[in-house]
């Protein structure tokens, strides 16, 4: 089964991440992307905290494609298990 878009959860400035989810049928998959990865994807100036949701939405297609690859490879992290994206996940 392929993943579908879930919800935007929020930006955690102190942890340097944006949290969101993806759906595998009825199952919600917790996901996060580092703010550094977001900025690297845009190759521009660092976004301000108030701009993170808009930045995520602009890059959502690329982010979700990367989540799909890691999900299929069962590259989960944390408790409960989720998908975490970093800049290195977009290289190659």
mmCIF file of N, CA, C and O in Angstrom:
data_model
loop_
_atom_site.group_PDB
_atom_site.id
_atom_site.type_symbol
_atom_site.label_atom_id
_atom_site.label_comp_id
_atom_site.label_asym_id
_atom_site.label_seq_id
_atom_site.Cartn_x
_atom_site.Cartn_y
_atom_site.Cartn_z
ATOM 1 N N UNK A 1 0.845 -1.181 0.000
ATOM 2 C CA UNK A 1 0.000 0.000 0.000
ATOM 3 C C UNK A 1 0.890 1.245 0.000
ATOM 4 O O UNK A 1 1.922 1.267 0.641
ATOM 5 N N UNK A 2 0.479 2.239 -0.720
ATOM 6 C CA UNK A 2 1.245 3.477 -0.749
ATOM 7 C C UNK A 2 0.754 4.421 0.350
ATOM 8 O O UNK A 2 -0.400 4.371 0.772
ATOM 9 N N UNK A 3 1.640 5.269 0.769
ATOM 10 C CA UNK A 3 1.306 6.256 1.788
ATOM 11 C C UNK A 3 0.557 7.419 1.167
ATOM 12 O O UNK A 3 0.744 7.733 -0.011
ATOM 13 N N UNK A 4 -0.260 8.059 1.979
ATOM 14 C CA UNK A 4 -0.952 9.266 1.549
ATOM 15 C C UNK A 4 -0.650 10.382 2.541
ATOM 16 O O UNK A 4 -0.202 10.130 3.667
ATOM 17 N N UNK A 5 -0.893 11.603 2.120
ATOM 18 C CA UNK A 5 -0.632 12.757 2.975
ATOM 19 C C UNK A 5 -1.432 12.665 4.259
ATOM 20 O O UNK A 5 -2.594 12.269 4.250
ATOM 21 N N UNK A 6 -0.784 13.055 5.324
ATOM 22 C CA UNK A 6 -1.450 13.128 6.617
ATOM 23 C C UNK A 6 -1.648 14.581 6.998
ATOM 24 O O UNK A 6 -2.070 15.394 6.191
ATOM 25 N N UNK A 7 -1.246 14.904 8.212
ATOM 26 C CA UNK A 7 -1.475 16.260 8.715
ATOM 27 C C UNK A 7 -0.159 16.931 9.096
ATOM 28 O O UNK A 7 0.809 16.255 9.426
ATOM 29 N N UNK A 8 -0.169 18.238 9.036
ATOM 30 C CA UNK A 8 0.937 19.043 9.547
ATOM 31 C C UNK A 8 0.723 19.137 11.049
ATOM 32 O O UNK A 8 -0.344 19.531 11.502
ATOM 33 N N UNK A 9 1.728 18.749 11.838
ATOM 34 C CA UNK A 9 1.596 18.773 13.301
ATOM 35 C C UNK A 9 2.108 20.082 13.858
ATOM 36 O O UNK A 9 1.424 20.742 14.635
ATOM 37 N N UNK A 10 3.331 20.465 13.476
ATOM 38 C CA UNK A 10 3.855 21.731 13.953
ATOM 39 C C UNK A 10 5.364 21.807 13.905
ATOM 40 O O UNK A 10 6.056 20.827 13.642
ATOM 41 N N UNK A 11 5.855 22.999 14.182
ATOM 42 C CA UNK A 11 7.285 23.287 14.199
ATOM 43 C C UNK A 11 7.741 23.347 15.649
ATOM 44 O O UNK A 11 7.121 24.023 16.465
ATOM 45 N N UNK A 12 8.791 22.609 15.966
ATOM 46 C CA UNK A 12 9.382 22.651 17.302
ATOM 47 C C UNK A 12 10.745 23.317 17.179
ATOM 48 O O UNK A 12 11.729 22.674 16.821
ATOM 49 N N UNK A 13 10.773 24.598 17.455
ATOM 50 C CA UNK A 13 12.003 25.366 17.272
ATOM 51 C C UNK A 13 13.141 24.852 18.144
ATOM 52 O O UNK A 13 14.274 24.745 17.677
ATOM 53 N N UNK A 14 12.848 24.491 19.396
ATOM 54 C CA UNK A 14 13.907 24.027 20.300
ATOM 55 C C UNK A 14 14.535 22.716 19.837
ATOM 56 O O UNK A 14 15.708 22.470 20.078
ATOM 57 N N UNK A 15 13.792 21.878 19.129
ATOM 58 C CA UNK A 15 14.323 20.612 18.615
ATOM 59 C C UNK A 15 14.780 20.719 17.164
ATOM 60 O O UNK A 15 15.409 19.803 16.637
ATOM 61 N N UNK A 16 14.471 21.835 16.500
ATOM 62 C CA UNK A 16 14.888 22.033 15.118
ATOM 63 C C UNK A 16 14.210 21.084 14.144
ATOM 64 O O UNK A 16 14.847 20.602 13.207
ATOM 65 N N UNK A 17 12.915 20.812 14.382
ATOM 66 C CA UNK A 17 12.189 19.899 13.503
ATOM 67 C C UNK A 17 10.800 20.430 13.171
ATOM 68 O O UNK A 17 10.254 21.273 13.886
ATOM 69 N N UNK A 18 10.263 19.908 12.091
ATOM 70 C CA UNK A 18 8.860 20.094 11.747
ATOM 71 C C UNK A 18 8.249 18.695 11.796
ATOM 72 O O UNK A 18 8.770 17.760 11.178
ATOM 73 N N UNK A 19 7.165 18.562 12.543
ATOM 74 C CA UNK A 19 6.491 17.280 12.667
ATOM 75 C C UNK A 19 5.257 17.244 11.772
ATOM 76 O O UNK A 19 4.550 18.251 11.628
ATOM 77 N N UNK A 20 5.021 16.072 11.186
ATOM 78 C CA UNK A 20 3.865 15.857 10.329
ATOM 79 C C UNK A 20 3.551 14.371 10.340
ATOM 80 O O UNK A 20 4.244 13.594 10.993
ATOM 81 N N UNK A 21 2.517 13.984 9.646
ATOM 82 C CA UNK A 21 2.189 12.560 9.592
ATOM 83 C C UNK A 21 1.881 12.155 8.164
ATOM 84 O O UNK A 21 1.614 12.991 7.288
ATOM 85 N N UNK A 22 1.933 10.855 7.952
ATOM 86 C CA UNK A 22 1.522 10.234 6.697
ATOM 87 C C UNK A 22 0.551 9.120 7.089
ATOM 88 O O UNK A 22 0.545 8.671 8.230
ATOM 89 N N UNK A 23 -0.244 8.670 6.120
ATOM 90 C CA UNK A 23 -1.221 7.621 6.381
ATOM 91 C C UNK A 23 -0.916 6.382 5.554
ATOM 92 O O UNK A 23 -0.663 6.481 4.352
ATOM 93 N N UNK A 24 -0.944 5.234 6.210
ATOM 94 C CA UNK A 24 -0.893 3.934 5.549
ATOM 95 C C UNK A 24 -2.248 3.302 5.820
ATOM 96 O O UNK A 24 -2.440 2.647 6.843
ATOM 97 N N UNK A 25 -3.199 3.581 4.957
ATOM 98 C CA UNK A 25 -4.578 3.172 5.223
ATOM 99 C C UNK A 25 -5.080 3.936 6.444
ATOM 100 O O UNK A 25 -5.035 5.154 6.489
ATOM 101 N N UNK A 26 -5.492 3.201 7.460
ATOM 102 C CA UNK A 26 -5.979 3.812 8.700
ATOM 103 C C UNK A 26 -4.847 4.128 9.681
ATOM 104 O O UNK A 26 -5.048 4.820 10.667
ATOM 105 N N UNK A 27 -3.662 3.603 9.420
ATOM 106 C CA UNK A 27 -2.529 3.765 10.333
ATOM 107 C C UNK A 27 -1.816 5.096 10.091
ATOM 108 O O UNK A 27 -1.383 5.380 8.972
ATOM 109 N N UNK A 28 -1.696 5.902 11.148
ATOM 110 C CA UNK A 28 -0.977 7.172 11.052
ATOM 111 C C UNK A 28 0.498 6.933 11.367
ATOM 112 O O UNK A 28 0.829 6.320 12.379
ATOM 113 N N UNK A 29 1.370 7.430 10.504
ATOM 114 C CA UNK A 29 2.820 7.297 10.666
ATOM 115 C C UNK A 29 3.370 8.651 11.103
ATOM 116 O O UNK A 29 3.237 9.636 10.375
ATOM 117 N N UNK A 30 3.982 8.699 12.279
ATOM 118 C CA UNK A 30 4.599 9.936 12.771
ATOM 119 C C UNK A 30 5.867 10.211 11.967
ATOM 120 O O UNK A 30 6.682 9.311 11.755
ATOM 121 N N UNK A 31 6.032 11.460 11.532
ATOM 122 C CA UNK A 31 7.184 11.845 10.719
ATOM 123 C C UNK A 31 7.729 13.188 11.199
ATOM 124 O O UNK A 31 7.008 13.987 11.796
ATOM 125 N N UNK A 32 8.997 13.410 10.911
ATOM 126 C CA UNK A 32 9.627 14.692 11.215
ATOM 127 C C UNK A 32 10.713 14.953 10.185
ATOM 128 O O UNK A 32 11.300 14.027 9.632
ATOM 129 N N UNK A 33 10.951 16.234 9.942
ATOM 130 C CA UNK A 33 12.044 16.650 9.066
ATOM 131 C C UNK A 33 12.800 17.752 9.788
ATOM 132 O O UNK A 33 12.194 18.619 10.426
ATOM 133 N N UNK A 34 14.115 17.701 9.719
ATOM 134 C CA UNK A 34 14.914 18.738 10.375
ATOM 135 C C UNK A 34 14.742 20.056 9.631
ATOM 136 O O UNK A 34 14.549 20.081 8.411
ATOM 137 N N UNK A 35 14.804 21.140 10.378
ATOM 138 C CA UNK A 35 14.702 22.455 9.736
ATOM 139 C C UNK A 35 15.912 22.689 8.834
ATOM 140 O O UNK A 35 15.795 23.370 7.818
ATOM 141 N N UNK A 36 17.044 22.096 9.157
ATOM 142 C CA UNK A 36 18.224 22.201 8.280
ATOM 143 C C UNK A 36 17.944 21.559 6.931
ATOM 144 O O UNK A 36 18.326 22.093 5.889
ATOM 145 N N UNK A 37 17.274 20.402 6.945
ATOM 146 C CA UNK A 37 16.935 19.732 5.688
ATOM 147 C C UNK A 37 15.972 20.585 4.870
ATOM 148 O O UNK A 37 16.122 20.698 3.650
ATOM 149 N N UNK A 38 15.000 21.194 5.529
ATOM 150 C CA UNK A 38 14.072 22.078 4.819
ATOM 151 C C UNK A 38 14.826 23.216 4.139
ATOM 152 O O UNK A 38 14.608 23.507 2.962
ATOM 153 N N UNK A 39 15.726 23.848 4.886
ATOM 154 C CA UNK A 39 16.489 24.965 4.336
ATOM 155 C C UNK A 39 17.410 24.506 3.205
ATOM 156 O O UNK A 39 17.547 25.194 2.198
ATOM 157 N N UNK A 40 18.011 23.324 3.354
ATOM 158 C CA UNK A 40 18.879 22.791 2.300
ATOM 159 C C UNK A 40 18.086 22.511 1.022
ATOM 160 O O UNK A 40 18.581 22.730 -0.086
ATOM 161 N N UNK A 41 16.857 22.020 1.176
ATOM 162 C CA UNK A 41 16.024 21.740 0.003
ATOM 163 C C UNK A 41 15.689 23.005 -0.770
ATOM 164 O O UNK A 41 15.604 22.987 -1.998
ATOM 165 N N UNK A 42 15.487 24.100 -0.066
ATOM 166 C CA UNK A 42 15.142 25.357 -0.733
ATOM 167 C C UNK A 42 16.357 26.122 -1.227
ATOM 168 O O UNK A 42 16.218 27.001 -2.068
ATOM 169 N N UNK A 43 17.511 25.823 -0.691
ATOM 170 C CA UNK A 43 18.766 26.475 -1.106
ATOM 171 C C UNK A 43 18.683 27.994 -1.056
ATOM 172 O O UNK A 43 19.184 28.682 -1.921
ATOM 173 N N UNK A 44 18.027 28.492 -0.055
ATOM 174 C CA UNK A 44 17.924 29.934 0.122
ATOM 175 C C UNK A 44 18.264 30.298 1.552
ATOM 176 O O UNK A 44 18.855 29.499 2.277
ATOM 177 N N UNK A 45 17.876 31.475 1.971
ATOM 178 C CA UNK A 45 18.121 31.856 3.363
ATOM 179 C C UNK A 45 17.289 31.001 4.311
ATOM 180 O O UNK A 45 16.242 30.457 3.930
ATOM 181 N N UNK A 46 17.775 30.875 5.531
ATOM 182 C CA UNK A 46 17.048 30.099 6.539
ATOM 183 C C UNK A 46 15.677 30.720 6.776
ATOM 184 O O UNK A 46 15.549 31.930 6.887
ATOM 185 N N UNK A 47 14.687 29.871 6.850
ATOM 186 C CA UNK A 47 13.325 30.353 7.101
ATOM 187 C C UNK A 47 13.171 30.734 8.572
ATOM 188 O O UNK A 47 13.798 30.151 9.448
ATOM 189 N N UNK A 48 12.328 31.718 8.815
ATOM 190 C CA UNK A 48 11.998 32.102 10.190
ATOM 191 C C UNK A 48 10.993 31.097 10.749
ATOM 192 O O UNK A 48 10.263 30.447 9.989
ATOM 193 N N UNK A 49 10.933 30.977 12.064
ATOM 194 C CA UNK A 49 9.983 30.035 12.667
ATOM 195 C C UNK A 49 8.552 30.218 12.154
ATOM 196 O O UNK A 49 7.848 29.231 11.903
ATOM 197 N N UNK A 50 8.127 31.439 11.951
ATOM 198 C CA UNK A 50 6.760 31.703 11.490
ATOM 199 C C UNK A 50 6.534 31.263 10.042
ATOM 200 O O UNK A 50 5.397 31.182 9.583
ATOM 201 N N UNK A 51 7.617 30.966 9.325
ATOM 202 C CA UNK A 51 7.524 30.573 7.916
ATOM 203 C C UNK A 51 7.608 29.067 7.691
ATOM 204 O O UNK A 51 7.490 28.601 6.562
ATOM 205 N N UNK A 52 7.830 28.302 8.758
ATOM 206 C CA UNK A 52 8.081 26.865 8.606
ATOM 207 C C UNK A 52 6.914 26.088 8.006
ATOM 208 O O UNK A 52 7.120 25.205 7.173
ATOM 209 N N UNK A 53 5.690 26.389 8.395
ATOM 210 C CA UNK A 53 4.554 25.645 7.837
ATOM 211 C C UNK A 53 4.440 25.905 6.333
ATOM 212 O O UNK A 53 4.260 24.963 5.549
ATOM 213 N N UNK A 54 4.562 27.156 5.911
ATOM 214 C CA UNK A 54 4.504 27.470 4.484
ATOM 215 C C UNK A 54 5.646 26.792 3.733
ATOM 216 O O UNK A 54 5.455 26.270 2.627
ATOM 217 N N UNK A 55 6.830 26.788 4.324
ATOM 218 C CA UNK A 55 7.986 26.141 3.710
ATOM 219 C C UNK A 55 7.713 24.642 3.539
ATOM 220 O O UNK A 55 7.962 24.071 2.472
ATOM 221 N N UNK A 56 7.198 24.022 4.585
ATOM 222 C CA UNK A 56 6.868 22.594 4.511
ATOM 223 C C UNK A 56 5.871 22.331 3.383
ATOM 224 O O UNK A 56 6.041 21.400 2.593
ATOM 225 N N UNK A 57 4.846 23.144 3.294
ATOM 226 C CA UNK A 57 3.817 22.945 2.267
ATOM 227 C C UNK A 57 4.389 23.088 0.854
ATOM 228 O O UNK A 57 4.034 22.325 -0.048
ATOM 229 N N UNK A 58 5.312 24.036 0.650
ATOM 230 C CA UNK A 58 5.953 24.201 -0.656
ATOM 231 C C UNK A 58 6.761 22.966 -1.050
ATOM 232 O O UNK A 58 6.852 22.606 -2.212
ATOM 233 N N UNK A 59 7.382 22.327 -0.050
ATOM 234 C CA UNK A 59 8.283 21.203 -0.296
ATOM 235 C C UNK A 59 7.634 19.838 -0.056
ATOM 236 O O UNK A 59 8.291 18.803 -0.159
ATOM 237 N N UNK A 60 6.356 19.854 0.245
ATOM 238 C CA UNK A 60 5.665 18.642 0.703
ATOM 239 C C UNK A 60 5.816 17.456 -0.245
ATOM 240 O O UNK A 60 6.037 16.325 0.189
ATOM 241 N N UNK A 61 5.713 17.679 -1.529
ATOM 242 C CA UNK A 61 5.801 16.568 -2.484
ATOM 243 C C UNK A 61 7.148 15.857 -2.384
ATOM 244 O O UNK A 61 7.211 14.623 -2.349
ATOM 245 N N UNK A 62 8.224 16.612 -2.348
ATOM 246 C CA UNK A 62 9.570 16.019 -2.232
ATOM 247 C C UNK A 62 9.756 15.339 -0.878
ATOM 248 O O UNK A 62 10.362 14.265 -0.793
ATOM 249 N N UNK A 63 9.238 15.956 0.174
ATOM 250 C CA UNK A 63 9.355 15.395 1.522
ATOM 251 C C UNK A 63 8.616 14.064 1.596
ATOM 252 O O UNK A 63 9.154 13.061 2.088
ATOM 253 N N UNK A 64 7.395 14.041 1.092
ATOM 254 C CA UNK A 64 6.598 12.819 1.172
ATOM 255 C C UNK A 64 7.177 11.701 0.310
ATOM 256 O O UNK A 64 7.086 10.527 0.675
ATOM 257 N N UNK A 65 7.793 12.023 -0.805
ATOM 258 C CA UNK A 65 8.456 11.002 -1.628
ATOM 259 C C UNK A 65 9.609 10.371 -0.856
ATOM 260 O O UNK A 65 9.819 9.155 -0.918
ATOM 261 N N UNK A 66 10.329 11.170 -0.097
ATOM 262 C CA UNK A 66 11.437 10.656 0.713
ATOM 263 C C UNK A 66 10.907 9.786 1.854
ATOM 264 O O UNK A 66 11.466 8.735 2.160
ATOM 265 N N UNK A 67 9.826 10.204 2.485
ATOM 266 C CA UNK A 67 9.206 9.390 3.537
ATOM 267 C C UNK A 67 8.800 8.040 2.959
ATOM 268 O O UNK A 67 9.036 6.998 3.574
ATOM 269 N N UNK A 68 8.208 8.052 1.787
ATOM 270 C CA UNK A 68 7.771 6.805 1.140
ATOM 271 C C UNK A 68 8.940 5.839 0.964
ATOM 272 O O UNK A 68 8.826 4.652 1.268
ATOM 273 N N UNK A 69 10.085 6.356 0.502
ATOM 274 C CA UNK A 69 11.275 5.496 0.323
ATOM 275 C C UNK A 69 11.731 4.906 1.654
ATOM 276 O O UNK A 69 12.019 3.707 1.743
ATOM 277 N N UNK A 70 11.804 5.742 2.684
ATOM 278 C CA UNK A 70 12.265 5.249 3.991
ATOM 279 C C UNK A 70 11.252 4.284 4.609
ATOM 280 O O UNK A 70 11.626 3.322 5.273
ATOM 281 N N UNK A 71 9.975 4.536 4.377
ATOM 282 C CA UNK A 71 8.928 3.655 4.900
ATOM 283 C C UNK A 71 9.029 2.278 4.250
ATOM 284 O O UNK A 71 8.973 1.253 4.932
ATOM 285 N N UNK A 72 9.187 2.254 2.927
ATOM 286 C CA UNK A 72 9.300 0.977 2.213
ATOM 287 C C UNK A 72 10.547 0.206 2.657
ATOM 288 O O UNK A 72 10.549 -1.022 2.656
ATOM 289 N N UNK A 73 11.597 0.931 3.037
ATOM 290 C CA UNK A 73 12.843 0.306 3.504
ATOM 291 C C UNK A 73 12.802 0.019 5.010
ATOM 292 O O UNK A 73 13.796 -0.438 5.577
ATOM 293 N N UNK A 74 11.674 0.290 5.640
ATOM 294 C CA UNK A 74 11.464 0.128 7.095
ATOM 295 C C UNK A 74 12.548 0.803 7.932
ATOM 296 O O UNK A 74 13.075 0.226 8.868
ATOM 297 N N UNK A 75 12.877 2.032 7.571
ATOM 298 C CA UNK A 75 13.879 2.809 8.296
ATOM 299 C C UNK A 75 13.192 3.688 9.349
ATOM 300 O O UNK A 75 13.122 4.903 9.228
ATOM 301 N N UNK A 76 12.698 3.039 10.399
ATOM 302 C CA UNK A 76 12.005 3.738 11.470
ATOM 303 C C UNK A 76 12.967 4.095 12.595
ATOM 304 O O UNK A 76 13.961 3.419 12.803
ATOM 305 N N UNK A 77 12.633 5.161 13.317
ATOM 306 C CA UNK A 77 13.436 5.591 14.463
ATOM 307 C C UNK A 77 12.507 5.962 15.606
ATOM 308 O O UNK A 77 11.373 6.379 15.387
ATOM 309 N N UNK A 78 13.030 5.875 16.814
ATOM 310 C CA UNK A 78 12.330 6.393 17.980
ATOM 311 C C UNK A 78 11.253 5.493 18.538
ATOM 312 O O UNK A 78 11.000 4.393 18.070
ATOM 313 N N UNK A 79 10.627 6.006 19.603
ATOM 314 C CA UNK A 79 9.537 5.322 20.286
ATOM 315 C C UNK A 79 8.419 6.321 20.505
ATOM 316 O O UNK A 79 8.639 7.300 21.215
ATOM 317 N N UNK A 80 7.261 6.154 19.921
ATOM 318 C CA UNK A 80 6.921 5.079 18.974
ATOM 319 C C UNK A 80 7.662 5.259 17.653
ATOM 320 O O UNK A 80 8.100 6.360 17.335
ATOM 321 N N UNK A 81 7.810 4.180 16.899
ATOM 322 C CA UNK A 81 8.571 4.250 15.656
ATOM 323 C C UNK A 81 7.974 5.238 14.646
ATOM 324 O O UNK A 81 6.758 5.293 14.470
ATOM 325 N N UNK A 82 8.842 6.015 14.031
ATOM 326 C CA UNK A 82 8.426 6.976 13.019
ATOM 327 C C UNK A 82 9.527 7.166 11.996
ATOM 328 O O UNK A 82 10.561 6.514 12.041
ATOM 329 N N UNK A 83 9.293 8.076 11.088
ATOM 330 C CA UNK A 83 10.257 8.389 10.026
ATOM 331 C C UNK A 83 10.839 9.773 10.304
ATOM 332 O O UNK A 83 10.093 10.730 10.496
ATOM 333 N N UNK A 84 12.167 9.860 10.319
ATOM 334 C CA UNK A 84 12.859 11.129 10.530
ATOM 335 C C UNK A 84 13.700 11.415 9.297
ATOM 336 O O UNK A 84 14.476 10.567 8.854
ATOM 337 N N UNK A 85 13.517 12.613 8.749
ATOM 338 C CA UNK A 85 14.270 13.020 7.561
ATOM 339 C C UNK A 85 15.318 14.062 7.916
ATOM 340 O O UNK A 85 15.045 14.999 8.657
ATOM 341 N N UNK A 86 16.500 13.858 7.345
ATOM 342 C CA UNK A 86 17.608 14.785 7.510
ATOM 343 C C UNK A 86 18.128 15.164 6.129
ATOM 344 O O UNK A 86 17.768 14.529 5.140
ATOM 345 N N UNK A 87 18.992 16.155 6.064
ATOM 346 C CA UNK A 87 19.535 16.589 4.777
ATOM 347 C C UNK A 87 20.116 15.443 3.977
ATOM 348 O O UNK A 87 19.921 15.358 2.758
ATOM 349 N N UNK A 88 20.817 14.538 4.634
ATOM 350 C CA UNK A 88 21.470 13.419 3.935
ATOM 351 C C UNK A 88 20.467 12.533 3.206
ATOM 352 O O UNK A 88 20.803 11.897 2.213
ATOM 353 N N UNK A 89 19.226 12.503 3.660
ATOM 354 C CA UNK A 89 18.211 11.652 3.018
ATOM 355 C C UNK A 89 17.823 12.171 1.639
ATOM 356 O O UNK A 89 17.221 11.441 0.852
ATOM 357 N N UNK A 90 18.162 13.404 1.310
ATOM 358 C CA UNK A 90 17.801 13.991 0.022
ATOM 359 C C UNK A 90 18.969 14.044 -0.941
ATOM 360 O O UNK A 90 18.837 14.533 -2.060
ATOM 361 N N UNK A 91 20.111 13.534 -0.536
ATOM 362 C CA UNK A 91 21.281 13.516 -1.413
ATOM 363 C C UNK A 91 21.310 12.210 -2.172
ATOM 364 O O UNK A 91 20.908 11.174 -1.670
ATOM 365 N N UNK A 92 21.834 12.267 -3.365
ATOM 366 C CA UNK A 92 22.008 11.018 -4.088
ATOM 367 C C UNK A 92 21.337 10.934 -5.380
ATOM 368 O O UNK A 92 20.714 11.504 -6.069
#
